XYZ file of C-alpha atoms in Angstrom:
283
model
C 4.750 -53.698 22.093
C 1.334 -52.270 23.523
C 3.521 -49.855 24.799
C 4.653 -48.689 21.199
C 0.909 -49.026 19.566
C -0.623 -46.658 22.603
C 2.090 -44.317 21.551
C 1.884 -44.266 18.141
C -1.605 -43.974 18.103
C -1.231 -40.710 20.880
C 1.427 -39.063 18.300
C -0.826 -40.039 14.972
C -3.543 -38.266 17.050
C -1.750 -35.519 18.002
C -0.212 -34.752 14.550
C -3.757 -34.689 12.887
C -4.668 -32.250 15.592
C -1.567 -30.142 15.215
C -2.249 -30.362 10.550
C -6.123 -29.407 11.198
C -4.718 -26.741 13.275
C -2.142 -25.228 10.980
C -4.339 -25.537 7.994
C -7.230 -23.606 9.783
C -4.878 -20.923 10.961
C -3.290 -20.157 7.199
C -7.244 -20.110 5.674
C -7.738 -17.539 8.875
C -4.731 -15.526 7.858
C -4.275 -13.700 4.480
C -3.342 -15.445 0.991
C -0.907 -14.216 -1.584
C -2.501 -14.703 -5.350
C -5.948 -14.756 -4.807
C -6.970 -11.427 -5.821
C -8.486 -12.329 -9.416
C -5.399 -10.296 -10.932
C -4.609 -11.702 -14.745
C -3.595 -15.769 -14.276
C -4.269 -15.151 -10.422
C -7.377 -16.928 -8.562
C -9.544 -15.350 -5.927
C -10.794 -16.516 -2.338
C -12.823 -19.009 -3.939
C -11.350 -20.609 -6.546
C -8.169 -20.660 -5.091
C -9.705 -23.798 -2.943
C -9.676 -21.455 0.859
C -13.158 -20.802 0.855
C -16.462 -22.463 -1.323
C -19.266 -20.824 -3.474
C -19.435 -18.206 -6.538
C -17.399 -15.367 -6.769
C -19.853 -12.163 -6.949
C -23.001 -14.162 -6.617
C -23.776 -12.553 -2.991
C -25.414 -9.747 -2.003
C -22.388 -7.613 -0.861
C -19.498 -5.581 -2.200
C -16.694 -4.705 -2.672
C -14.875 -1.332 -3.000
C -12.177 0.719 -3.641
C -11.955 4.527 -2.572
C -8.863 7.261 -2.006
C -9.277 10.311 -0.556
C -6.290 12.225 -2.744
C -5.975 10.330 -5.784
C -8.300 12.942 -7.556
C -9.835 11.243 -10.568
C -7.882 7.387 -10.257
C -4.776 9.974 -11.284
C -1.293 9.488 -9.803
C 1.565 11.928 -10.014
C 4.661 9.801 -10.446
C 6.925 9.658 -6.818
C 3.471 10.870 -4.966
C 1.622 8.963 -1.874
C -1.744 8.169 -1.634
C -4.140 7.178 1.015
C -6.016 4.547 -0.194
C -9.208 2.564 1.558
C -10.880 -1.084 0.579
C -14.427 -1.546 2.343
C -16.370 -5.125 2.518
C -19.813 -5.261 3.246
C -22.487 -8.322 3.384
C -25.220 -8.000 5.867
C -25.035 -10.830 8.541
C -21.592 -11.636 7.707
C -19.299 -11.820 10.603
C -15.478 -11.652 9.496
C -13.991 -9.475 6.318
C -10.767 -10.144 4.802
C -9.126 -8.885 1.524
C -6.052 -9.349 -1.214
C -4.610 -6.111 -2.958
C -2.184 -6.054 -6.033
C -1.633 -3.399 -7.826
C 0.597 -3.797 -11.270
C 1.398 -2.136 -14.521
C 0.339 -3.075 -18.631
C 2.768 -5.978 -18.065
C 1.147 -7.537 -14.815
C 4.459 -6.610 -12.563
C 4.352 -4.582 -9.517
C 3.560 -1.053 -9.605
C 4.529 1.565 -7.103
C 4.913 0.493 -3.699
C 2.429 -1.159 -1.135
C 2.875 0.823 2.453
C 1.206 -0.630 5.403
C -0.415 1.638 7.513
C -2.416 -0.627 9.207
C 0.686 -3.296 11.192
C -1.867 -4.914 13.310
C -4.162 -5.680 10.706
C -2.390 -6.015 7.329
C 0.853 -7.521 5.954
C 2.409 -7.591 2.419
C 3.605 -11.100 1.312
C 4.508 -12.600 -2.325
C 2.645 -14.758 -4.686
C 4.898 -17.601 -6.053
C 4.722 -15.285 -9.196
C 6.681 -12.773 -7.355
C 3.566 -10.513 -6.876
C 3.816 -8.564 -3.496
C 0.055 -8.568 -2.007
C -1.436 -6.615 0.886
C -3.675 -9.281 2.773
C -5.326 -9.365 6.430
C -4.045 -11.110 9.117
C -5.921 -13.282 11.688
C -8.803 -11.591 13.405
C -8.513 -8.650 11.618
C -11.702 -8.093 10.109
C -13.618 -9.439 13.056
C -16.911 -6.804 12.821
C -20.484 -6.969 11.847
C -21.578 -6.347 8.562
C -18.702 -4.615 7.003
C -14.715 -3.706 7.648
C -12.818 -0.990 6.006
C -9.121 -1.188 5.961
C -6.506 1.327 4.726
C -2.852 1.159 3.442
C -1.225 4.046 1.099
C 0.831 3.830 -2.152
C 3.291 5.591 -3.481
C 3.254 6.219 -7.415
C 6.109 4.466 -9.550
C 8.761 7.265 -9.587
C 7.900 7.832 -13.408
C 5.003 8.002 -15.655
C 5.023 3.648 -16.560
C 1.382 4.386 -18.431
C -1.700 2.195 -16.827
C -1.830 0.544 -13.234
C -4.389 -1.282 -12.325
C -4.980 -1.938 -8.133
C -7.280 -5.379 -8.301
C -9.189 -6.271 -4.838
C -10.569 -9.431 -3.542
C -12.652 -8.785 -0.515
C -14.027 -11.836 1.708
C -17.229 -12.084 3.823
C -17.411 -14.683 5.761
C -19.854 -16.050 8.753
C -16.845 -16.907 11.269
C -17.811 -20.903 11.313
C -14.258 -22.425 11.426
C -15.115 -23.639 8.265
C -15.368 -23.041 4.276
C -18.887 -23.199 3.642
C -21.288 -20.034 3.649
C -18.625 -17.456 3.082
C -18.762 -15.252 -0.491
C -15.854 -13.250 -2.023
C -16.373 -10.466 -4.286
C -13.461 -8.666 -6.251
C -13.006 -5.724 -8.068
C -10.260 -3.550 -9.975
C -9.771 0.306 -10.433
C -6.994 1.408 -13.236
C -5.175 4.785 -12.601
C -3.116 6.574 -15.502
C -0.063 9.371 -14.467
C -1.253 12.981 -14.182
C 0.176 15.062 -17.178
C 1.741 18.694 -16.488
C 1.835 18.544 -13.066
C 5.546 20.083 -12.678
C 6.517 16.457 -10.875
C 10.193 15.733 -11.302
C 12.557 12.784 -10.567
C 16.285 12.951 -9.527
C 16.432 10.929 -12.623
C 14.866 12.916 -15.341
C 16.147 16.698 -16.379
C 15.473 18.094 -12.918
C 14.022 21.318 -11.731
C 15.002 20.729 -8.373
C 17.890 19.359 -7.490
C 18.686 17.856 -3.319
C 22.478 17.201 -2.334
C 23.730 15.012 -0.126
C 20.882 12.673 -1.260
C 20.951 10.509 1.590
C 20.905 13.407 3.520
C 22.717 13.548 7.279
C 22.691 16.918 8.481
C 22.064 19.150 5.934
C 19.224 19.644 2.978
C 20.047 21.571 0.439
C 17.489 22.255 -2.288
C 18.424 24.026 -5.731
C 15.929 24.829 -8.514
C 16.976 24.809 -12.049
C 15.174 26.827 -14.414
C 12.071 27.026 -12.916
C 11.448 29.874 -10.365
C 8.720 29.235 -7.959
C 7.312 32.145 -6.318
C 5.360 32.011 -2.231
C 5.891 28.214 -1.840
C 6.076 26.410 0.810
C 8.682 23.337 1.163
C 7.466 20.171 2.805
C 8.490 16.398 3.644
C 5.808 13.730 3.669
C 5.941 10.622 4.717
C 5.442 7.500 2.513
C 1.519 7.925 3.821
C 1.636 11.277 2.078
C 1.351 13.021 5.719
C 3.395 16.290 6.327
C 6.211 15.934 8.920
C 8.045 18.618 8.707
C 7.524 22.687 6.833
C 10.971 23.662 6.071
C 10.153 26.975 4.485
C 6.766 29.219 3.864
C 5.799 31.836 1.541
C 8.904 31.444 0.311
C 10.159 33.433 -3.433
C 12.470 30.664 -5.388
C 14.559 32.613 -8.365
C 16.117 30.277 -11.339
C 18.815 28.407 -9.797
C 18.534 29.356 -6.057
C 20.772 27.220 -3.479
C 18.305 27.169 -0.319
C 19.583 24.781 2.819
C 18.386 23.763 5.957
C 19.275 21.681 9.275
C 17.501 18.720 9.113
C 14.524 18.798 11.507
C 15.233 16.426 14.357
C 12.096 14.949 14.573
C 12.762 12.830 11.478
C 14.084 9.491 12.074
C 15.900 6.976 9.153
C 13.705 6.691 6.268
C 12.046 7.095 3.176
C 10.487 10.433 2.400
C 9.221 13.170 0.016
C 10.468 16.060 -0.333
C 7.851 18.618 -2.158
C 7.755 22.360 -3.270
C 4.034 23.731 -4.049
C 2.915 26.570 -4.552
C -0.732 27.616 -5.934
C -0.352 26.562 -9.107
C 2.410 24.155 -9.251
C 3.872 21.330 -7.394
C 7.230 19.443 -7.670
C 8.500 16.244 -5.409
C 11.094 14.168 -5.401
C 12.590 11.288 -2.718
C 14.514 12.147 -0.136
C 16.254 9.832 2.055
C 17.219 10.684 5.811
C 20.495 8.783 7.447
């Protein structure tokens, strides 16, 4: 019987240990829901971390490089970058969602960032872009970076919403702040973007493509551009074509390049004064 109670006791023990433990690892690691999105909490009143929301003396922000004017051209991928700052604060963590007029997902999240950053669901269904543990370790500020691509249509309105954390790195909840913020983008009228599902000016086939691309442009001639696939993190992989003169419903095709592996990509003809994208996916 004293056996038994010494045992007991030993497992009790060790299964408080292994609860604290879990429960200090999921605060450490990134939340789903807690960017301050409509009917969403943030860092701090979602019960992870105490004090005020935006009562500090840091910020947060929200900054792209090629989104020029918080405009997106629908199918199009942009590099986008969230920075925390707080002076003295030792750890930086954030929450991204970004979703259209009816609070849904917009576009898609990419990850450029694996070691860093992960995308997980709210119990709403919202996918979020949170840090992961020790990911934000750094003095006084932490910038991290993920792209997204534009719904494949003009949808009207999308709003990105951001919950960035400062914290002090105490293993605990008190001290930290949280600040959030929100930038709304609206689509990018007569820029010459297409879909495969709208009344085309460019038309791909096979779409999945294998071997061959072949590109056809319908009613639209397109004089010295240049042919392109991007990745989903809007960088160029591959020129197919230069300077090239496109007449009203020219066939072009090429070999696909060998450097591109199974994916998601965009295909895009510019020019000066015109560009026109649409996905392509590689088998």
């Amino acid at each position: 019987m004293k056996k038994l109670i010494t045992f007991s006791i030993i497992l009790l023990t060790s299964l408080g240990a292994f609860i604290t433990f879990t429960n200090e690892s999921y605060k450490k690691n990134g939340r789903a829901g807690n960017t301050g999105s409509p009917g969403e909490a943030t860092c701090q009143t979602g019960g992870c971390h105490n004090g005020t929301v935006n009562t500090g003396t840091g910020n947060v922000n929200i900054l792209s490089s090629d989104m020029t004017g918080w405009e997106y051209v629908p199918g199009t991928t942009y590099n986008i970058r969230v920075r925390i700052a707080e002076t003295g604060k030792l750890v930086f963590g954030l929450g991204v969602e970004v979703l259209n007029s009816s609070n849904t997902n917009a576009g898609t999240i990419n990850i450029l960032e694996s070691s860093r950053t992960q995308i997980i669901s709210s119990g709403a269904g919202r996918l979020n872009l949170t840090h992961m543990t020790g990911a934000g370790l750094t003095n006084d500020s932490s910038v991290y970076t993920f792209s997204w691509t534009a719904p494949s249509t003009d949808i009207g309105p999308v709003t990105f919403y951001v919950a960035g954390l400062a914290g002090n790195n105490n293993n605990g909840d008190s001290g930290d702040q949280s600040y959030t913020t929100s930038q709304t983008c609206t689509a990018k009228t007569n820029v010459g973007i297409q879909t495969p599902t709208a009344a085309s000016t460019m038309n791909i086939y096979p779409n999945p493509v294998q071997d061959k691309i072949n590109i056809q442009m319908n009613n639209t001639p397109m004089n010295q551009s240049t042919i392109s696939i991007l990745d989903m993190s809007g960088k160029v992989v591959s020129v197919l074509a230069s300077n090239l003169d496109l007449n009203e419903n020219q066939l072009v095709s090429y070999t696909r390049p060998a450097s591109l592996k199974e994916g998601l990509y965009l295909l895009q003809i510019s020019n000066r004064t015109t560009t026109k994208s649409t996905r392509l996916v590689i088998q």
